[in-house]
XYZ file of C-alpha atoms in Angstrom:
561
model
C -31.236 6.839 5.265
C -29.348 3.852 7.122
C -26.374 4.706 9.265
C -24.729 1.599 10.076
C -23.165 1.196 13.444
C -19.899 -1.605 13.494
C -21.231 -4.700 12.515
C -20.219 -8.159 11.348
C -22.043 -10.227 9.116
C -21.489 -12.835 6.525
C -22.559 -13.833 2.892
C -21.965 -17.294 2.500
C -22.963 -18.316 -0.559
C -21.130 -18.541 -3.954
C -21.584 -18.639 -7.359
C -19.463 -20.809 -9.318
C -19.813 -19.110 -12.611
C -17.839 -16.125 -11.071
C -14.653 -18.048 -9.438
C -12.895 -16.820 -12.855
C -12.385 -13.420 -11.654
C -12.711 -13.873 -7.782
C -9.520 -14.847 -5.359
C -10.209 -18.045 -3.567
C -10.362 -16.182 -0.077
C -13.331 -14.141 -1.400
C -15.518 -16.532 -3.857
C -17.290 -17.320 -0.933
C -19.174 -13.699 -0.033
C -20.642 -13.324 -3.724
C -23.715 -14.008 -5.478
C -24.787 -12.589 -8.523
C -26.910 -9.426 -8.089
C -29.994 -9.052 -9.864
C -32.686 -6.245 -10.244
C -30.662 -3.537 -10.162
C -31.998 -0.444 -10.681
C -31.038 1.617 -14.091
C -28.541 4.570 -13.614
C -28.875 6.392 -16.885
C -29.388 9.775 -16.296
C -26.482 9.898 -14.366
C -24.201 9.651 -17.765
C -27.048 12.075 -19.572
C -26.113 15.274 -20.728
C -26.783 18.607 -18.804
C -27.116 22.340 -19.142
C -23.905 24.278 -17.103
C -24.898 26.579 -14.714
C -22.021 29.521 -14.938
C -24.056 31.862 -12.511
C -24.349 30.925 -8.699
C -27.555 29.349 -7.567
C -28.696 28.988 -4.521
C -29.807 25.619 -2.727
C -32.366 24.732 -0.447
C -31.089 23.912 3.000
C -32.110 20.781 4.452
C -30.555 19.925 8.872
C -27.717 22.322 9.007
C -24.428 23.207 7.197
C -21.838 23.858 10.294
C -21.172 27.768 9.932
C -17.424 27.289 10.475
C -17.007 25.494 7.045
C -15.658 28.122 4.309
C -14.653 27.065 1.137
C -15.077 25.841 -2.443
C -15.761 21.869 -3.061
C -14.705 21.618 -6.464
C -15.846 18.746 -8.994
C -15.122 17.139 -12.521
C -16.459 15.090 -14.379
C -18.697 14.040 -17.971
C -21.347 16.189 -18.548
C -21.747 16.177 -22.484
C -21.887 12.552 -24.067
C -22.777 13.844 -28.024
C -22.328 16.192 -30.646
C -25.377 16.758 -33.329
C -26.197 13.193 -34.137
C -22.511 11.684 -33.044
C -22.170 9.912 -29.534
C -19.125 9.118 -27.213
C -18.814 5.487 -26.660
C -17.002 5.630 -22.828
C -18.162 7.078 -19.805
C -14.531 8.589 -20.216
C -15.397 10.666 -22.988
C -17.659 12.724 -22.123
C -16.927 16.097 -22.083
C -15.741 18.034 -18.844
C -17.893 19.652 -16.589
C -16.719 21.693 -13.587
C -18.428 22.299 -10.695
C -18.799 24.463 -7.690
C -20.304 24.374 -4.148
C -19.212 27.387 -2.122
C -19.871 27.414 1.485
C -20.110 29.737 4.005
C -22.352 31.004 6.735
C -24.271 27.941 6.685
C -25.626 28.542 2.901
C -24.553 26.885 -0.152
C -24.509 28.400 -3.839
C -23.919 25.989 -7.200
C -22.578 26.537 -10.187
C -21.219 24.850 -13.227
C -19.049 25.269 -16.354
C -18.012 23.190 -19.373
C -13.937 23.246 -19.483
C -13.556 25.433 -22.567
C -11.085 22.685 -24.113
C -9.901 22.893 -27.945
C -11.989 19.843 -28.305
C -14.833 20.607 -26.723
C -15.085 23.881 -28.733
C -14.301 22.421 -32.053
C -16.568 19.575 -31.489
C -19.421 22.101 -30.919
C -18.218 24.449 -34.203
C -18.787 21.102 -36.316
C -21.453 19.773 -34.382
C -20.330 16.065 -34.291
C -17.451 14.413 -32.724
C -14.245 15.449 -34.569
C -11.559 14.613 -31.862
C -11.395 11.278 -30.603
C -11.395 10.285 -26.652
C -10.282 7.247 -25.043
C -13.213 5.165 -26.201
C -14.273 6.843 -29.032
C -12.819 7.223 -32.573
C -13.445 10.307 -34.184
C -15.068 9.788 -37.502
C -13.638 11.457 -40.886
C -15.324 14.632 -41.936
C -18.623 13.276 -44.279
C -18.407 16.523 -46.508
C -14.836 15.407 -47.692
C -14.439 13.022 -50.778
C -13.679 9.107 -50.356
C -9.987 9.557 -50.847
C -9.125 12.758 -48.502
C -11.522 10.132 -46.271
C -9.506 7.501 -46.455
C -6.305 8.992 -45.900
C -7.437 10.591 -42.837
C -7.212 7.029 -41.296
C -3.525 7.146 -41.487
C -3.182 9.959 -39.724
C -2.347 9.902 -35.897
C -4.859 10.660 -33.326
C -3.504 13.920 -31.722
C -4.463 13.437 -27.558
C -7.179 14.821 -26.412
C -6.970 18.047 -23.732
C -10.501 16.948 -22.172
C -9.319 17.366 -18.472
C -12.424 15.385 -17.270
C -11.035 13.551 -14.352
C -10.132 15.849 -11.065
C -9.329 19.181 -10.060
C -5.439 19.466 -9.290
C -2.528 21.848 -7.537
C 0.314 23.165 -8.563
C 1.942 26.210 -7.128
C -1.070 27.081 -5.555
C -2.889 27.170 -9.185
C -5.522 25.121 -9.596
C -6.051 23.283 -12.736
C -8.225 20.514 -13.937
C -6.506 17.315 -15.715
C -7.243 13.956 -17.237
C -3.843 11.479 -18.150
C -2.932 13.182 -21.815
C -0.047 15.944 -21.798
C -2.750 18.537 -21.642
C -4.100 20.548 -18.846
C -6.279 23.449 -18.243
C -5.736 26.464 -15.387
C -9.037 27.227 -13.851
C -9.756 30.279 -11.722
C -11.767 28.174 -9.212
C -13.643 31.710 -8.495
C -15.849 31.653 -11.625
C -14.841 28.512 -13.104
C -13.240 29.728 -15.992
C -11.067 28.276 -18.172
C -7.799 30.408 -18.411
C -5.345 28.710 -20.329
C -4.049 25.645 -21.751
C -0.978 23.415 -20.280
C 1.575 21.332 -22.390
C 3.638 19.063 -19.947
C 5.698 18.584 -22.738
C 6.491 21.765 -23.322
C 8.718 21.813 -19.726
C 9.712 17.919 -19.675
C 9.753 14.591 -22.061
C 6.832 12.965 -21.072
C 3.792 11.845 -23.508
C 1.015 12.704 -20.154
C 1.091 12.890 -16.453
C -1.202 11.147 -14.355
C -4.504 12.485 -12.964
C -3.342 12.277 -9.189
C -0.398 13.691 -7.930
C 1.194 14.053 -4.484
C 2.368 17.123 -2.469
C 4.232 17.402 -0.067
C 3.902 19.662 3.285
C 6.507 22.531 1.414
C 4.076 22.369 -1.769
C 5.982 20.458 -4.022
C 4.111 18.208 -6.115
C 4.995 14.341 -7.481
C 3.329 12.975 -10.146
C 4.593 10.129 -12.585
C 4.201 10.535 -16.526
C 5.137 8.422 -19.338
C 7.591 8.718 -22.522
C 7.589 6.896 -25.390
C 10.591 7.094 -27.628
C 12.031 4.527 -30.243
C 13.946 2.686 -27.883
C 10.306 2.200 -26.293
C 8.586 3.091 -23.445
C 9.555 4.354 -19.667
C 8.319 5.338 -16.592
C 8.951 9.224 -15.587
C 8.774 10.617 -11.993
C 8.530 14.082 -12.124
C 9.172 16.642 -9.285
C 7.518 20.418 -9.427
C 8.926 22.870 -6.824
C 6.669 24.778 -5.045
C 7.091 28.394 -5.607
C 6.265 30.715 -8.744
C 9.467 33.046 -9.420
C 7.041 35.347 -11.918
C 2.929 35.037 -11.182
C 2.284 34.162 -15.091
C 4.336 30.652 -14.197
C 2.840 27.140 -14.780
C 4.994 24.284 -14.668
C 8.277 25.917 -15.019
C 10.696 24.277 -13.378
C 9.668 20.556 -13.433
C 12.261 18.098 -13.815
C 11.904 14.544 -13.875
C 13.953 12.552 -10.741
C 13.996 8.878 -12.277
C 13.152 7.135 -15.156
C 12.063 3.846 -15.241
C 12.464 1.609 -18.188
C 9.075 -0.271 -19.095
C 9.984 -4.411 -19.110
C 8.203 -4.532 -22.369
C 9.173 -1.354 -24.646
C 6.098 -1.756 -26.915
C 3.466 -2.518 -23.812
C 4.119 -0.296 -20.735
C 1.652 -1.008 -17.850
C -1.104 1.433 -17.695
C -1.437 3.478 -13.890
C -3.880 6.273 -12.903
C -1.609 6.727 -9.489
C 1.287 6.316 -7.747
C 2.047 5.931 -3.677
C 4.093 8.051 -1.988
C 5.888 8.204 1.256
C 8.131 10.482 3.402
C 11.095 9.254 1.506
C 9.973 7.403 -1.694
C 7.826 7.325 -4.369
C 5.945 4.013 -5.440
C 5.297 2.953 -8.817
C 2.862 -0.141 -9.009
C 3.795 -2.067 -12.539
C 0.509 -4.078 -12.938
C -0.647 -6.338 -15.194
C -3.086 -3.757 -17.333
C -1.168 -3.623 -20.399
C -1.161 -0.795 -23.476
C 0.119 -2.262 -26.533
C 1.402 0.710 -28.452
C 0.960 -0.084 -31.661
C -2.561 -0.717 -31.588
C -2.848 2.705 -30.232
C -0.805 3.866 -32.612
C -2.862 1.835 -35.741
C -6.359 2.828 -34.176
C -7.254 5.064 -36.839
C -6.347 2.771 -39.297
C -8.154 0.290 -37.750
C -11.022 2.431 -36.578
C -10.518 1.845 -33.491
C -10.525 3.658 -29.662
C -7.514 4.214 -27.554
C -9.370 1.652 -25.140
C -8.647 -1.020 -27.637
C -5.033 -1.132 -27.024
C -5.604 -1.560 -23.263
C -5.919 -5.430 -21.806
C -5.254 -7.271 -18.741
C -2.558 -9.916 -18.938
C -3.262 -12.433 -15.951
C 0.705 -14.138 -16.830
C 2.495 -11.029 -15.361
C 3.331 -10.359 -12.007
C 2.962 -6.838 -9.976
C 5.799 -5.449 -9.388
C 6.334 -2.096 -6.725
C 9.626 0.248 -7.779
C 10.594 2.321 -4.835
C 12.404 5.790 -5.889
C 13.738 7.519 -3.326
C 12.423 11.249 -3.501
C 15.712 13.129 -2.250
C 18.341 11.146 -4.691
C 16.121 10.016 -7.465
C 17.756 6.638 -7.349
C 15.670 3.670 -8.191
C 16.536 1.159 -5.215
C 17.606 -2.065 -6.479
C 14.753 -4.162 -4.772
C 11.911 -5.448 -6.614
C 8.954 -6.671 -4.599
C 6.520 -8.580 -6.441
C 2.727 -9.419 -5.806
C 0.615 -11.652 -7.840
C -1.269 -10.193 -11.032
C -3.963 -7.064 -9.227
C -5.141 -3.834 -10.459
C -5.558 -0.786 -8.591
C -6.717 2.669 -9.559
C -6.374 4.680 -5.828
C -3.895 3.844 -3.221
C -5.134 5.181 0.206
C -1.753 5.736 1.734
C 1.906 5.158 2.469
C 3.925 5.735 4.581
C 7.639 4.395 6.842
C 7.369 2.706 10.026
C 9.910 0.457 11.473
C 12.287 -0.202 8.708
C 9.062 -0.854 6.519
C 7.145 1.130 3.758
C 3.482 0.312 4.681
C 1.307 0.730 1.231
C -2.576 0.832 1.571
C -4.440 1.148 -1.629
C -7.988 -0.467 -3.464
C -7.159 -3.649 -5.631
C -8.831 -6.110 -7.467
C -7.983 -9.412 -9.307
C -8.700 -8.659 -12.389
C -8.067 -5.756 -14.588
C -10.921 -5.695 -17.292
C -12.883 -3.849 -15.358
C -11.742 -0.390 -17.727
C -13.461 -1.344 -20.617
C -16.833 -2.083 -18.941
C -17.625 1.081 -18.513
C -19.230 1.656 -22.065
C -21.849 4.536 -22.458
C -24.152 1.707 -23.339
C -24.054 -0.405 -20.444
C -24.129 2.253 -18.046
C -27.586 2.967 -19.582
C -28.893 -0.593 -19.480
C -31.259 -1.838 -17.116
C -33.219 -5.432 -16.243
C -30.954 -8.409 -17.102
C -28.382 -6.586 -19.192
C -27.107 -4.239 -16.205
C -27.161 -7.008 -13.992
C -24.913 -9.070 -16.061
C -22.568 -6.068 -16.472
C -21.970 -5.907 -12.603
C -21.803 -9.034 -12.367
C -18.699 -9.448 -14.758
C -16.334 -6.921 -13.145
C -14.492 -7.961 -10.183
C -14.863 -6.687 -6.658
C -12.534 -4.290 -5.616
C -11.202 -4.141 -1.789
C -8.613 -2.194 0.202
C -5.413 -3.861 0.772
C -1.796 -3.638 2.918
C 1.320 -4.254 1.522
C 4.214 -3.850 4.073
C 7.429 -3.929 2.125
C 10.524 -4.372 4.444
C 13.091 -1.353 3.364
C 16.397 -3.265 5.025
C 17.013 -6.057 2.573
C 20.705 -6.860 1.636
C 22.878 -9.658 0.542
C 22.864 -11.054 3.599
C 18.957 -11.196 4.190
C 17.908 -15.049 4.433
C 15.728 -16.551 1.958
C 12.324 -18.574 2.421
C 11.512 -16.767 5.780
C 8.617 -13.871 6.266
C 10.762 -10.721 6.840
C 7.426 -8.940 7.859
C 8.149 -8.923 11.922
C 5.619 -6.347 12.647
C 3.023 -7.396 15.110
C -0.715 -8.585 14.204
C 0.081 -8.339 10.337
C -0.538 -10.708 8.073
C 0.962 -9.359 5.443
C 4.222 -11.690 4.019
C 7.504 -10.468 2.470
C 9.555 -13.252 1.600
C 13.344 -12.754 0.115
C 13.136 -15.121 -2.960
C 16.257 -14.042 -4.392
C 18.926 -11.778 -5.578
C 17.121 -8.106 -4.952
C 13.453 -9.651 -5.093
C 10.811 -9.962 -2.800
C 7.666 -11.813 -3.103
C 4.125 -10.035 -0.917
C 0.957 -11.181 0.249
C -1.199 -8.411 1.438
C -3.014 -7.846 4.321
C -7.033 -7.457 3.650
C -8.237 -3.968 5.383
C -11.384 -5.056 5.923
C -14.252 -7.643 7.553
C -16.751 -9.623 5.821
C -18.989 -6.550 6.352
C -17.455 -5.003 3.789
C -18.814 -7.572 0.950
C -22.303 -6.742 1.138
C -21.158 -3.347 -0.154
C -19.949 -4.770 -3.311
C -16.246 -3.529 -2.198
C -15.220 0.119 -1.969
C -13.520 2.577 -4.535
C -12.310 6.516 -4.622
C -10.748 6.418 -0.937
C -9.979 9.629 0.329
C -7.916 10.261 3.948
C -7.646 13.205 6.158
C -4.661 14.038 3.647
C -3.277 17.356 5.201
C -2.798 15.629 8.761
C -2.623 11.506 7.804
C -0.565 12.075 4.005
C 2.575 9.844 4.573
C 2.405 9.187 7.933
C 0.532 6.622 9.932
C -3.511 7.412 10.113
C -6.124 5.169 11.370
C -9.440 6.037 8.742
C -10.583 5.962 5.438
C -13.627 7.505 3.342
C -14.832 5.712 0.163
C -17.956 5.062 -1.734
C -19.014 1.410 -1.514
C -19.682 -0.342 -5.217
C -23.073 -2.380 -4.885
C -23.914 -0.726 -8.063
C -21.740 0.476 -11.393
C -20.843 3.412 -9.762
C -20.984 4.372 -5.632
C -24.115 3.708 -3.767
C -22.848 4.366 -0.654
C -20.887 5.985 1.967
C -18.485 4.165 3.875
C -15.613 4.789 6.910
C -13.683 2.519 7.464
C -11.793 2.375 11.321
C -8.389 0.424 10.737
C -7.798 -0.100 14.264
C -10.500 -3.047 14.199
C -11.738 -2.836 10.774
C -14.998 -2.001 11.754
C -16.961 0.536 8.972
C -19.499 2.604 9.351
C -22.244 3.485 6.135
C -24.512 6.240 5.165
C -26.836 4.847 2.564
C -29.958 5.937 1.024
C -32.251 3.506 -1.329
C -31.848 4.757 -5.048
C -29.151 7.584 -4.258
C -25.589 7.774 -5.472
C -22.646 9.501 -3.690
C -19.967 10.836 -5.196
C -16.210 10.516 -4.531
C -16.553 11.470 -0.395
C -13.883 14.703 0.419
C -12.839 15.333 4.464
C -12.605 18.938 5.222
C -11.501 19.270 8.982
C -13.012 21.777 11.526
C -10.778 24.217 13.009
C -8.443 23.681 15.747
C -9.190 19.861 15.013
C -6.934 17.635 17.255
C -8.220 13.935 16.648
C -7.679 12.504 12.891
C -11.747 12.336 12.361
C -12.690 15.769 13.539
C -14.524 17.538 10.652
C -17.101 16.644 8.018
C -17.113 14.850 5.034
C -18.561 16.487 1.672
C -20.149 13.851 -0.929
C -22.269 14.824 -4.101
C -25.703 12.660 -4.038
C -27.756 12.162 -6.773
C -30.651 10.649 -7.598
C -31.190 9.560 -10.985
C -35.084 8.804 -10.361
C -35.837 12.709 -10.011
C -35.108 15.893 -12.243
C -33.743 18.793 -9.768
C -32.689 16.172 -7.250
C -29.594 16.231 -6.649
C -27.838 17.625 -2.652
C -24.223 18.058 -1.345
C -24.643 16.077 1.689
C -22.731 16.974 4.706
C -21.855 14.021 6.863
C -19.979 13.861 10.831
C -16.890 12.434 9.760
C -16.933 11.008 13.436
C -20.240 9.027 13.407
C -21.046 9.450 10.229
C -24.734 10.907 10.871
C -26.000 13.534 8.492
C -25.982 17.208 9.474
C -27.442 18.553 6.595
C -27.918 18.598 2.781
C -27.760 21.578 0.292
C -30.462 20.638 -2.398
C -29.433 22.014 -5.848
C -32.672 23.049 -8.540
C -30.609 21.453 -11.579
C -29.428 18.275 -12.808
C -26.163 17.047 -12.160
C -23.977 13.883 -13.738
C -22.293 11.508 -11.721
C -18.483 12.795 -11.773
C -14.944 11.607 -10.518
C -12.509 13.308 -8.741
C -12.218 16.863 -6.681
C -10.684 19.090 -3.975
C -11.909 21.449 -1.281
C -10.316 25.156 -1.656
C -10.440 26.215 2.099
C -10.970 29.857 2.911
C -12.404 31.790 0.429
């Protein structure tokens, strides 16, 4: 195990065969990685678990932690003799550490989803995911085959991605209109959720924000035939009858897409005190080869691409009115999948959040690379662009009277540019979050922040898995005073999405641990929730867990059981 203390050093060297999909600032840090090690049996299928188990303590779990981490993610990749193509696709496993006393019990269940139980009742694949086209039923004739291409793919209610709040309900949710209510208790699946049976949206994203009352923001799409838009949508925090889901949701602000037949695709939104932040990027969804896929036999992931031509643009809502403010601030063509935070300082919206230059990264993530190994995974990494976190500081005080040409970013030590180009626009450069250090990491993904205290409002760390692999290898916490990190990091072990719980009475930002799900795809029964200082980062303990475990996405920590 290697805990890192603040450190600078430097990679140097380049490879010219990758200054396609690298900015000019950071061609310099990369060369191509070889001999990677193979990762498939962390996207291999797995027994669930639905009684508690108990692990094998290694170093202690502090006493004073009490709670649930919950987890999604794939944990079922085929039916019978039928496969999933994505990493996406696989169907949704739910997990459960509970802690207490020191000891830790685990246990699992598959989400019992429509499609995961009629894809087990047929034994093949029968609905399609986001990478995967369902095939039509072999036992029908050629001609009830072959109009079954013209039908239209009916979304998915998979809820693979994270475990989510609303209300105090807990429910588990991917980016379709469908979501699940869990009873985080026992894990079971207790009923079904249609966003679109309370509002007009076609989905909601995976990620929503809540603020210190309970009400939740989340952003969803509609498509219509006068095209596509951008929803916010605003749930109030309080059940008026205990049966109540999303009852009283109502969307705030509507966005129209700039292209009505290829919206941008998001898995987030920022949000501050005061305003919501939709990030326009450059990751396109052309509708109507969504809409033809079946015809064409073809995924949902076909109709996603990244379009290098278009510009980022941040829309800035303001949460109280709903009133889109007529500003447009532009960046040049990134992706991002997390934003870190947001929040108002100073007559300026400061936006933190992991980007990359490139956007192609989505459709990389094929069940049959992740399985590769030798020179075929290393090419794989190789192709997808680093992704690093980033500050935008977009000045909130820009009239008619603003001057052109000149960087209205006055705040001290920043980098960052805002530059009035014209009428109601504003061009950024962001400010990087991070020292060369950070390259030999491979970058950083699924940031989390101390969200109860730091949500908002000014904050000073970050936890993340660093990327020196196709999926976190790493640990990392990053200090944005001096942008010093430090790393946990074990050879052939990958962490999970890392979650801060704080300790009680906790005054400082960084007083508490930080949960992360390790596992080692080199060993059967291997895998431990590892329990890390969140103030220097050294291991306290691990909770070993006799099973086998997939490598998962997103999840929460249900204090006080």
């Amino acid at each position: 195990m290697k805990t890192s203390k603040p450190t600078r050093s430097t990679m140097k060297s380049s490879n010219p065969s990758q200054t396609n999909t690298k900015s000019k600032k950071e061609k310099q840090y990369f060369t191509d990685v070889h001999g990677l090690p193979c990762i498939e049996k962390l996207v291999c299928s797995v027994d669930d678990t639905p009684q508690p188990i108990s692990t094998k303590i290694r170093g202690t779990i502090p006493s004073w932690i009490h709670g649930n981490l919950l987890r999604n993610g794939p944990g079922k990749f085929e039916f019978g003799n039928t496969q999933f193509n994505h990493w996406f696709d696989g169907m949704a496993l739910l997990h459960q550490f509970r802690i207490e006393g020191g000891t830790v019990t685990y246990m699992s269940r598959f989400l019992n989803s429509d499609c995961y139980k009629t894809n087990a009742e047929n034994n093949r694949i029968v609905v399609s995911e986001f990478g995967t086209l369902a095939m039509p039923d072999p036992c029908k004739n050629f001609f009830q085959r072959f109009l079954s291409r013209f039908e239209v793919q009916k979304p998915t209610d998979n809820a693979s991605v994270s475990f989510v709040q609303y209300k105090g309900d807990y429910y588990v949710s991917t980016e379709t209109n469908f979501m699940h209510r869990i009873d985080p208790e026992t894990l079971e699946t207790k009923e079904k959720v249609d966003w679109s049976k309370f509002i007009a949206v076609n989905g909601a994203t995976a990620h929503p924000h809540i603020d210190p009352d309970g009400t939740t923001y989340n952003m969803g799409n509609s498509y219509t035939s006068k095209g596509a838009s951008y929803n916010i949508i605003r749930v109030p925090p309080e059940k008026i009858s205990p049966d109540e889901t999303l009852e009283g949701a109502t969307i705030i602000c509507t966005i129209p897409s700039g292209d009505k037949t290829k919206p941008s695709y998001y898995h987030s939104f920022a949000m501050s005190e005061n305003y919501v932040v939709f990030i326009e990027q450059p990751i396109k969804i052309d509708l109507l080869k969504v809409v033809t896929g079946k015809l064409r036999g073809k995924g949902i992931s076909d109709g996603l691409y990244w379009d290098p031509k278009q510009q980022t643009v941040f829309h800035l809502i303001n949460k109280h009115t709903g009133k889109l403010i007529p500003i447009r601030y532009y960046a040049k063509p990134l992706s991002t999948f997390h934003q870190i935070n947001c929040y108002e300082e100073d007559g300026f919206l400061i936006m933190d959040m992991c980007c990359s230059d490139d956007g192609k990264a989505i459709n990389n993530f094929l069940i049959q690379n992740l399985r590769k190994s030798g020179d075929g995974l290393d090419e794989v990494y190789n192709t997808i662009c680093r992704i690093f976190p980033r500050r935008f500081v977009l000045p909130l005080n820009v009239g008619k009277d603003t001057p052109c040409g000149q960087n209205l970013n006055t705040r001290p030590d920043s980098p960052a540019t805002a530059i009035k180009t014209g009428k109601n626009k504003v061009r950024c450069t962001p400010e990087d979050l991070h020292d060369d250090e950070l390259h030999e990491y491979g970058g950083l993904e699924f940031p989390q922040i101390n969200y109860a205290k730091c949500n908002t409002h000014p904050y000073r760390y970050f936890y993340a898995c660093g990327f020196r692999h196709l999926v976190g290898d790493s640990l990392i916490k990053m200090d944005l005073q001096d942008k010093h990190m430090m790393v946990w990091q074990q050879e052939g072990y990958y962490p999970s999405e890392p979650v801060f719980v704080p300790s009680p009475n906790a005054v400082q930002e960084d007083d508490g641990v930080v949960l992360s799900v390790v596992i080692t795809p080199n060993k059967d029964n291997s895998t431990f929730l590892l329990v890390l200082d969140a103030k220097n980062f050294e291991e306290l303990g691990r909770a070993e867990v006799p099973v086998n475990i997939p490598y998962g996405f997103h999840g929460a920590f249900q204090a006080g059981i």
